[in-house]
Amino acid sequence: MSPAPAKEIPREEGQGGSRRSSWGLLVTAGVGGTLVALYAVATPFVTPALRKVCLPFVPATAAQIQNVLKMLENRSGSLVDIGSGDGRIVIAAAKKGFQAVGYELNPWLVWYSRYRAWRDGVHQNTKFYISDLWKVSFSRYRNVVVFGVPQMDFLVTQQMPQLEKKLKEELECNTRIIACRFPFPCWIPDHTTGEGIDTVWAYDLKHSGG
């Protein structure tokens, strides 16, 4: 007699499938949680800083910073960066000996700027404020930096003339105003350096105001 065929032991497919499903849910949850965390961290840095005109945060390039510093050579007095972002221009100026201040509406960027200044050892020469530029007087500053982004065509045509008027009324005649990426529409620059998006224009108010 031929031996009876051995009974095939059934595989626990249900249990294996359940394990794979559980792993899939864990992986999906992990990826989803990571994306949510990244979004929470990144959003304050890339969304508009609650400005009247919605502008994203665009960090200054190394070339832009060097061009700004070039325009500050042989200058003295306090410095303010209007819309200071993550503080890199303020910090770079402080390293050159300026008492530098940044105004920024985005609180996350202000807190990050303060951390960077502490990390780079210039926190005693820097200050960062959460404030709207239209509510601040810049009369005590002798060097003013204004940084723009490519998306600010509306600001250039609608609010830049207002900013020109504000600065002209508040600043002393020996003040230098440095514009990055975009020029002031009505003033003629006294000095220009760089090219493309790294272009920087400098206006000595005793000339431009006249």
PDB file of C-alpha atoms in Angstrom:
ATOM      1  CA  MET A   1       0.000   0.000   0.000  1.00  0.00           C
ATOM      2  CA  SER A   2       1.238   3.401  -0.838  1.00  0.00           C
ATOM      3  CA  PRO A   3       1.602   5.730   2.136  1.00  0.00           C
ATOM      4  CA  ALA A   4      -1.192   8.207   2.656  1.00  0.00           C
ATOM      5  CA  PRO A   5      -0.243  11.689   1.473  1.00  0.00           C
ATOM      6  CA  ALA A   6       0.815  13.961   4.322  1.00  0.00           C
ATOM      7  CA  LYS A   7      -1.701  16.568   5.218  1.00  0.00           C
ATOM      8  CA  GLU A   8      -0.601  20.043   4.178  1.00  0.00           C
ATOM      9  CA  ILE A   9      -0.382  22.379   7.118  1.00  0.00           C
ATOM     10  CA  PRO A  10      -2.336  25.554   6.293  1.00  0.00           C
ATOM     11  CA  ARG A  11      -0.393  28.800   6.365  1.00  0.00           C
ATOM     12  CA  GLU A  12      -1.451  31.460   8.741  1.00  0.00           C
ATOM     13  CA  GLU A  13      -2.081  33.882   5.929  1.00  0.00           C
ATOM     14  CA  GLY A  14      -4.514  35.900   7.974  1.00  0.00           C
ATOM     15  CA  GLN A  15      -1.973  36.531  10.727  1.00  0.00           C
ATOM     16  CA  GLY A  16       0.806  37.457   8.277  1.00  0.00           C
ATOM     17  CA  GLY A  17      -1.462  39.787   6.390  1.00  0.00           C
ATOM     18  CA  SER A  18      -2.474  41.435   9.637  1.00  0.00           C
ATOM     19  CA  ARG A  19       1.175  41.986  10.553  1.00  0.00           C
ATOM     20  CA  ARG A  20       1.935  43.525   7.158  1.00  0.00           C
ATOM     21  CA  SER A  21      -1.105  45.759   7.494  1.00  0.00           C
ATOM     22  CA  SER A  22       0.025  46.894  10.934  1.00  0.00           C
ATOM     23  CA  TRP A  23       3.505  47.720   9.641  1.00  0.00           C
ATOM     24  CA  GLY A  24       1.970  49.629   6.766  1.00  0.00           C
ATOM     25  CA  LEU A  25      -0.133  51.693   9.132  1.00  0.00           C
ATOM     26  CA  LEU A  26       2.887  52.415  11.326  1.00  0.00           C
ATOM     27  CA  VAL A  27       4.982  53.527   8.340  1.00  0.00           C
ATOM     28  CA  THR A  28       2.156  55.700   7.008  1.00  0.00           C
ATOM     29  CA  ALA A  29       1.630  57.272  10.421  1.00  0.00           C
ATOM     30  CA  GLY A  30       5.362  57.904  10.797  1.00  0.00           C
ATOM     31  CA  VAL A  31       5.679  59.554   7.394  1.00  0.00           C
ATOM     32  CA  GLY A  32       2.552  61.605   7.985  1.00  0.00           C
ATOM     33  CA  GLY A  33       3.764  62.768  11.378  1.00  0.00           C
ATOM     34  CA  THR A  34       7.136  63.750   9.937  1.00  0.00           C
ATOM     35  CA  LEU A  35       5.503  65.799   7.179  1.00  0.00           C
ATOM     36  CA  VAL A  36       3.248  67.561   9.671  1.00  0.00           C
ATOM     37  CA  ALA A  37       6.252  68.396  11.872  1.00  0.00           C
ATOM     38  CA  LEU A  38       8.236  69.725   8.925  1.00  0.00           C
ATOM     39  CA  TYR A  39       5.282  71.818   7.827  1.00  0.00           C
ATOM     40  CA  ALA A  40       4.888  73.266  11.308  1.00  0.00           C
ATOM     41  CA  VAL A  41       8.565  74.188  11.464  1.00  0.00           C
ATOM     42  CA  ALA A  42       8.930  75.481   7.901  1.00  0.00           C
ATOM     43  CA  THR A  43       5.659  77.396   7.542  1.00  0.00           C
ATOM     44  CA  PRO A  44       6.713  80.462   9.572  1.00  0.00           C
ATOM     45  CA  PHE A  45       9.843  80.819   7.428  1.00  0.00           C
ATOM     46  CA  VAL A  46       8.228  80.663   3.995  1.00  0.00           C
ATOM     47  CA  THR A  47       4.811  82.254   4.469  1.00  0.00           C
ATOM     48  CA  PRO A  48       4.179  86.001   4.515  1.00  0.00           C
ATOM     49  CA  ALA A  49       5.074  87.681   7.785  1.00  0.00           C
ATOM     50  CA  LEU A  50       1.574  89.132   8.206  1.00  0.00           C
ATOM     51  CA  ARG A  51       2.480  92.124   6.073  1.00  0.00           C
ATOM     52  CA  LYS A  52      -0.051  94.357   4.370  1.00  0.00           C
ATOM     53  CA  VAL A  53       1.415  93.094   1.109  1.00  0.00           C
ATOM     54  CA  CYS A  54       1.957  89.332   1.154  1.00  0.00           C
ATOM     55  CA  LEU A  55       5.634  88.589   0.626  1.00  0.00           C
ATOM     56  CA  PRO A  56       7.386  85.282   1.261  1.00  0.00           C
ATOM     57  CA  PHE A  57      10.609  85.120   3.202  1.00  0.00           C
ATOM     58  CA  VAL A  58      13.610  84.866   0.874  1.00  0.00           C
ATOM     59  CA  PRO A  59      17.018  84.728   2.607  1.00  0.00           C
ATOM     60  CA  ALA A  60      19.783  87.001   1.422  1.00  0.00           C
ATOM     61  CA  THR A  61      22.500  85.319  -0.599  1.00  0.00           C
ATOM     62  CA  ALA A  62      26.154  85.435   0.388  1.00  0.00           C
ATOM     63  CA  ALA A  63      26.830  87.771  -2.547  1.00  0.00           C
ATOM     64  CA  GLN A  64      24.072  90.152  -1.449  1.00  0.00           C
ATOM     65  CA  ILE A  65      25.457  90.297   2.056  1.00  0.00           C
ATOM     66  CA  GLN A  66      28.949  91.041   0.769  1.00  0.00           C
ATOM     67  CA  ASN A  67      27.584  93.775  -1.492  1.00  0.00           C
ATOM     68  CA  VAL A  68      25.761  95.352   1.439  1.00  0.00           C
ATOM     69  CA  LEU A  69      28.946  95.259   3.516  1.00  0.00           C
ATOM     70  CA  LYS A  70      30.813  96.868   0.631  1.00  0.00           C
ATOM     71  CA  MET A  71      28.323  99.754   0.708  1.00  0.00           C
ATOM     72  CA  LEU A  72      28.932 100.097   4.456  1.00  0.00           C
ATOM     73  CA  GLU A  73      32.698 100.515   4.160  1.00  0.00           C
ATOM     74  CA  ASN A  74      33.955 103.673   5.888  1.00  0.00           C
ATOM     75  CA  ARG A  75      30.514 104.166   7.393  1.00  0.00           C
ATOM     76  CA  SER A  76      29.731 104.479  11.098  1.00  0.00           C
ATOM     77  CA  GLY A  77      26.715 104.893  13.313  1.00  0.00           C
ATOM     78  CA  SER A  78      23.799 102.598  13.974  1.00  0.00           C
ATOM     79  CA  LEU A  79      22.200 100.372  11.342  1.00  0.00           C
ATOM     80  CA  VAL A  80      18.675  99.095  10.808  1.00  0.00           C
ATOM     81  CA  ASP A  81      17.462  96.350   8.509  1.00  0.00           C
ATOM     82  CA  ILE A  82      13.802  96.841   7.531  1.00  0.00           C
ATOM     83  CA  GLY A  83      12.288  93.389   7.145  1.00  0.00           C
ATOM     84  CA  SER A  84      15.289  91.606   8.638  1.00  0.00           C
ATOM     85  CA  GLY A  85      14.106  88.036   7.954  1.00  0.00           C
ATOM     86  CA  ASP A  86      16.410  85.533   9.639  1.00  0.00           C
ATOM     87  CA  GLY A  87      18.813  88.285  10.697  1.00  0.00           C
ATOM     88  CA  ARG A  88      21.789  87.449   8.524  1.00  0.00           C
ATOM     89  CA  ILE A  89      22.386  91.036   7.320  1.00  0.00           C
ATOM     90  CA  VAL A  90      22.068  92.433  10.850  1.00  0.00           C
ATOM     91  CA  ILE A  91      24.478  89.799  12.157  1.00  0.00           C
ATOM     92  CA  ALA A  92      26.972  90.418   9.335  1.00  0.00           C
ATOM     93  CA  ALA A  93      26.908  94.168  10.058  1.00  0.00           C
ATOM     94  CA  ALA A  94      27.368  93.558  13.786  1.00  0.00           C
ATOM     95  CA  LYS A  95      30.471  91.512  13.036  1.00  0.00           C
ATOM     96  CA  LYS A  96      31.843  94.598  11.289  1.00  0.00           C
ATOM     97  CA  GLY A  97      31.327  96.691  14.405  1.00  0.00           C
ATOM     98  CA  PHE A  98      27.901  98.214  13.809  1.00  0.00           C
ATOM     99  CA  GLN A  99      25.196  98.453  16.433  1.00  0.00           C
ATOM    100  CA  ALA A 100      22.609  96.739  14.265  1.00  0.00           C
ATOM    101  CA  VAL A 101      18.846  96.406  14.656  1.00  0.00           C
ATOM    102  CA  GLY A 102      16.322  94.379  12.678  1.00  0.00           C
ATOM    103  CA  TYR A 103      12.573  94.887  12.377  1.00  0.00           C
ATOM    104  CA  GLU A 104      10.493  91.922  11.251  1.00  0.00           C
ATOM    105  CA  LEU A 105       6.796  91.067  11.546  1.00  0.00           C
ATOM    106  CA  ASN A 106       7.257  87.297  11.654  1.00  0.00           C
ATOM    107  CA  PRO A 107       7.889  86.355  15.321  1.00  0.00           C
ATOM    108  CA  TRP A 108       9.415  82.991  14.395  1.00  0.00           C
ATOM    109  CA  LEU A 109      12.054  84.722  12.293  1.00  0.00           C
ATOM    110  CA  VAL A 110      12.754  87.244  15.057  1.00  0.00           C
ATOM    111  CA  TRP A 111      13.301  84.501  17.629  1.00  0.00           C
ATOM    112  CA  TYR A 112      15.486  82.595  15.190  1.00  0.00           C
ATOM    113  CA  SER A 113      17.503  85.765  14.488  1.00  0.00           C
ATOM    114  CA  ARG A 114      18.099  86.257  18.196  1.00  0.00           C
ATOM    115  CA  TYR A 115      19.307  82.687  18.486  1.00  0.00           C
ATOM    116  CA  ARG A 116      21.671  83.110  15.516  1.00  0.00           C
ATOM    117  CA  ALA A 117      23.076  86.323  16.978  1.00  0.00           C
ATOM    118  CA  TRP A 118      23.695  84.558  20.304  1.00  0.00           C
ATOM    119  CA  ARG A 119      25.251  81.596  18.516  1.00  0.00           C
ATOM    120  CA  ASP A 120      27.592  83.869  16.520  1.00  0.00           C
ATOM    121  CA  GLY A 121      28.591  85.868  19.585  1.00  0.00           C
ATOM    122  CA  VAL A 122      27.153  89.241  18.491  1.00  0.00           C
ATOM    123  CA  HIS A 123      23.974  89.324  20.570  1.00  0.00           C
ATOM    124  CA  GLN A 124      25.276  92.330  22.527  1.00  0.00           C
ATOM    125  CA  ASN A 125      25.544  94.358  19.305  1.00  0.00           C
ATOM    126  CA  THR A 126      22.214  93.297  17.826  1.00  0.00           C
ATOM    127  CA  LYS A 127      18.536  93.731  18.588  1.00  0.00           C
ATOM    128  CA  PHE A 128      15.524  92.296  16.818  1.00  0.00           C
ATOM    129  CA  TYR A 129      11.998  93.604  17.148  1.00  0.00           C
ATOM    130  CA  ILE A 130       8.619  92.284  16.065  1.00  0.00           C
ATOM    131  CA  SER A 131       7.117  95.379  14.485  1.00  0.00           C
ATOM    132  CA  ASP A 132       5.439  96.886  11.441  1.00  0.00           C
ATOM    133  CA  LEU A 133       7.804  99.247   9.617  1.00  0.00           C
ATOM    134  CA  TRP A 134       5.016 101.840   9.273  1.00  0.00           C
ATOM    135  CA  LYS A 135       4.775 102.080  13.050  1.00  0.00           C
ATOM    136  CA  VAL A 136       8.494 102.628  13.657  1.00  0.00           C
ATOM    137  CA  SER A 137      10.533 105.801  13.457  1.00  0.00           C
ATOM    138  CA  PHE A 138      13.959 105.319  11.876  1.00  0.00           C
ATOM    139  CA  SER A 139      15.238 108.773  12.792  1.00  0.00           C
ATOM    140  CA  ARG A 140      18.054 107.516  15.041  1.00  0.00           C
ATOM    141  CA  TYR A 141      19.688 105.337  12.381  1.00  0.00           C
ATOM    142  CA  ARG A 142      22.463 106.429  10.031  1.00  0.00           C
ATOM    143  CA  ASN A 143      22.452 103.316   7.845  1.00  0.00           C
ATOM    144  CA  VAL A 144      19.248 101.738   6.561  1.00  0.00           C
ATOM    145  CA  VAL A 145      18.975  98.443   4.665  1.00  0.00           C
ATOM    146  CA  VAL A 146      15.824  97.484   2.758  1.00  0.00           C
ATOM    147  CA  PHE A 147      15.664  93.995   1.260  1.00  0.00           C
ATOM    148  CA  GLY A 148      13.103  92.966  -1.338  1.00  0.00           C
ATOM    149  CA  VAL A 149      12.044  89.815  -3.178  1.00  0.00           C
ATOM    150  CA  PRO A 150      11.115  89.222  -6.840  1.00  0.00           C
ATOM    151  CA  GLN A 151       7.397  88.962  -5.998  1.00  0.00           C
ATOM    152  CA  MET A 152       7.183  92.549  -4.740  1.00  0.00           C
ATOM    153  CA  ASP A 153       6.216  94.363  -7.964  1.00  0.00           C
ATOM    154  CA  PHE A 154       3.072  95.650  -6.291  1.00  0.00           C
ATOM    155  CA  LEU A 155       5.064  96.961  -3.348  1.00  0.00           C
ATOM    156  CA  VAL A 156       7.508  98.741  -5.653  1.00  0.00           C
ATOM    157  CA  THR A 157       4.759 100.537  -7.552  1.00  0.00           C
ATOM    158  CA  GLN A 158       2.316 101.213  -4.699  1.00  0.00           C
ATOM    159  CA  GLN A 159       4.169 101.423  -1.381  1.00  0.00           C
ATOM    160  CA  MET A 160       7.780 102.171  -2.249  1.00  0.00           C
ATOM    161  CA  PRO A 161       6.968 105.861  -2.894  1.00  0.00           C
ATOM    162  CA  GLN A 162       5.386 105.949   0.573  1.00  0.00           C
ATOM    163  CA  LEU A 163       8.510 104.402   2.054  1.00  0.00           C
ATOM    164  CA  GLU A 164      10.646 106.976   0.236  1.00  0.00           C
ATOM    165  CA  LYS A 165       8.548 109.755   1.780  1.00  0.00           C
ATOM    166  CA  LYS A 166       8.738 108.207   5.260  1.00  0.00           C
ATOM    167  CA  LEU A 167      12.522 107.807   5.143  1.00  0.00           C
ATOM    168  CA  LYS A 168      13.052 111.286   3.694  1.00  0.00           C
ATOM    169  CA  GLU A 169      10.985 112.830   6.480  1.00  0.00           C
ATOM    170  CA  GLU A 170      12.573 110.876   9.327  1.00  0.00           C
ATOM    171  CA  LEU A 171      16.246 110.438   8.446  1.00  0.00           C
ATOM    172  CA  GLU A 172      19.108 112.881   8.803  1.00  0.00           C
ATOM    173  CA  CYS A 173      20.835 114.103   5.665  1.00  0.00           C
ATOM    174  CA  ASN A 174      23.986 112.043   6.305  1.00  0.00           C
ATOM    175  CA  THR A 175      22.078 108.748   6.280  1.00  0.00           C
ATOM    176  CA  ARG A 176      22.836 106.066   3.701  1.00  0.00           C
ATOM    177  CA  ILE A 177      19.961 103.897   2.498  1.00  0.00           C
ATOM    178  CA  ILE A 178      20.913 100.572   0.942  1.00  0.00           C
ATOM    179  CA  ALA A 179      18.376  98.752  -1.224  1.00  0.00           C
ATOM    180  CA  CYS A 180      18.841  95.099  -2.146  1.00  0.00           C
ATOM    181  CA  ARG A 181      17.399  93.433  -5.258  1.00  0.00           C
ATOM    182  CA  PHE A 182      15.232  96.399  -6.257  1.00  0.00           C
ATOM    183  CA  PRO A 183      15.935 100.150  -6.491  1.00  0.00           C
ATOM    184  CA  PHE A 184      13.793 102.947  -5.189  1.00  0.00           C
ATOM    185  CA  PRO A 185      11.569 104.139  -8.030  1.00  0.00           C
ATOM    186  CA  CYS A 186      12.096 107.894  -7.632  1.00  0.00           C
ATOM    187  CA  TRP A 187      15.628 108.219  -6.286  1.00  0.00           C
ATOM    188  CA  ILE A 188      18.869 108.104  -8.235  1.00  0.00           C
ATOM    189  CA  PRO A 189      21.455 105.849  -6.554  1.00  0.00           C
ATOM    190  CA  ASP A 190      24.826 107.292  -5.603  1.00  0.00           C
ATOM    191  CA  HIS A 191      26.517 103.896  -5.728  1.00  0.00           C
ATOM    192  CA  THR A 192      25.677 100.531  -7.277  1.00  0.00           C
ATOM    193  CA  THR A 193      27.380  97.169  -6.969  1.00  0.00           C
ATOM    194  CA  GLY A 194      26.635  93.584  -7.967  1.00  0.00           C
ATOM    195  CA  GLU A 195      24.462  92.299 -10.763  1.00  0.00           C
ATOM    196  CA  GLY A 196      21.192  90.442 -11.218  1.00  0.00           C
ATOM    197  CA  ILE A 197      19.386  89.566  -8.015  1.00  0.00           C
ATOM    198  CA  ASP A 198      22.536  90.411  -6.056  1.00  0.00           C
ATOM    199  CA  THR A 199      22.492  94.073  -7.134  1.00  0.00           C
ATOM    200  CA  VAL A 200      22.670  96.601  -4.311  1.00  0.00           C
ATOM    201  CA  TRP A 201      21.911 100.318  -4.615  1.00  0.00           C
ATOM    202  CA  ALA A 202      23.102 102.951  -2.121  1.00  0.00           C
ATOM    203  CA  TYR A 203      21.461 106.344  -1.669  1.00  0.00           C
ATOM    204  CA  ASP A 204      23.087 109.129   0.311  1.00  0.00           C
ATOM    205  CA  LEU A 205      20.117 111.055   1.543  1.00  0.00           C
ATOM    206  CA  LYS A 206      21.729 114.487   1.208  1.00  0.00           C
ATOM    207  CA  HIS A 207      21.730 113.844  -2.567  1.00  0.00           C
ATOM    208  CA  SER A 208      18.555 111.841  -3.062  1.00  0.00           C
ATOM    209  CA  GLY A 209      16.521 114.089  -0.801  1.00  0.00           C
ATOM    210  CA  GLY A 210      17.472 117.096  -2.904  1.00  0.00           C
TER     211      GLY A 210
END
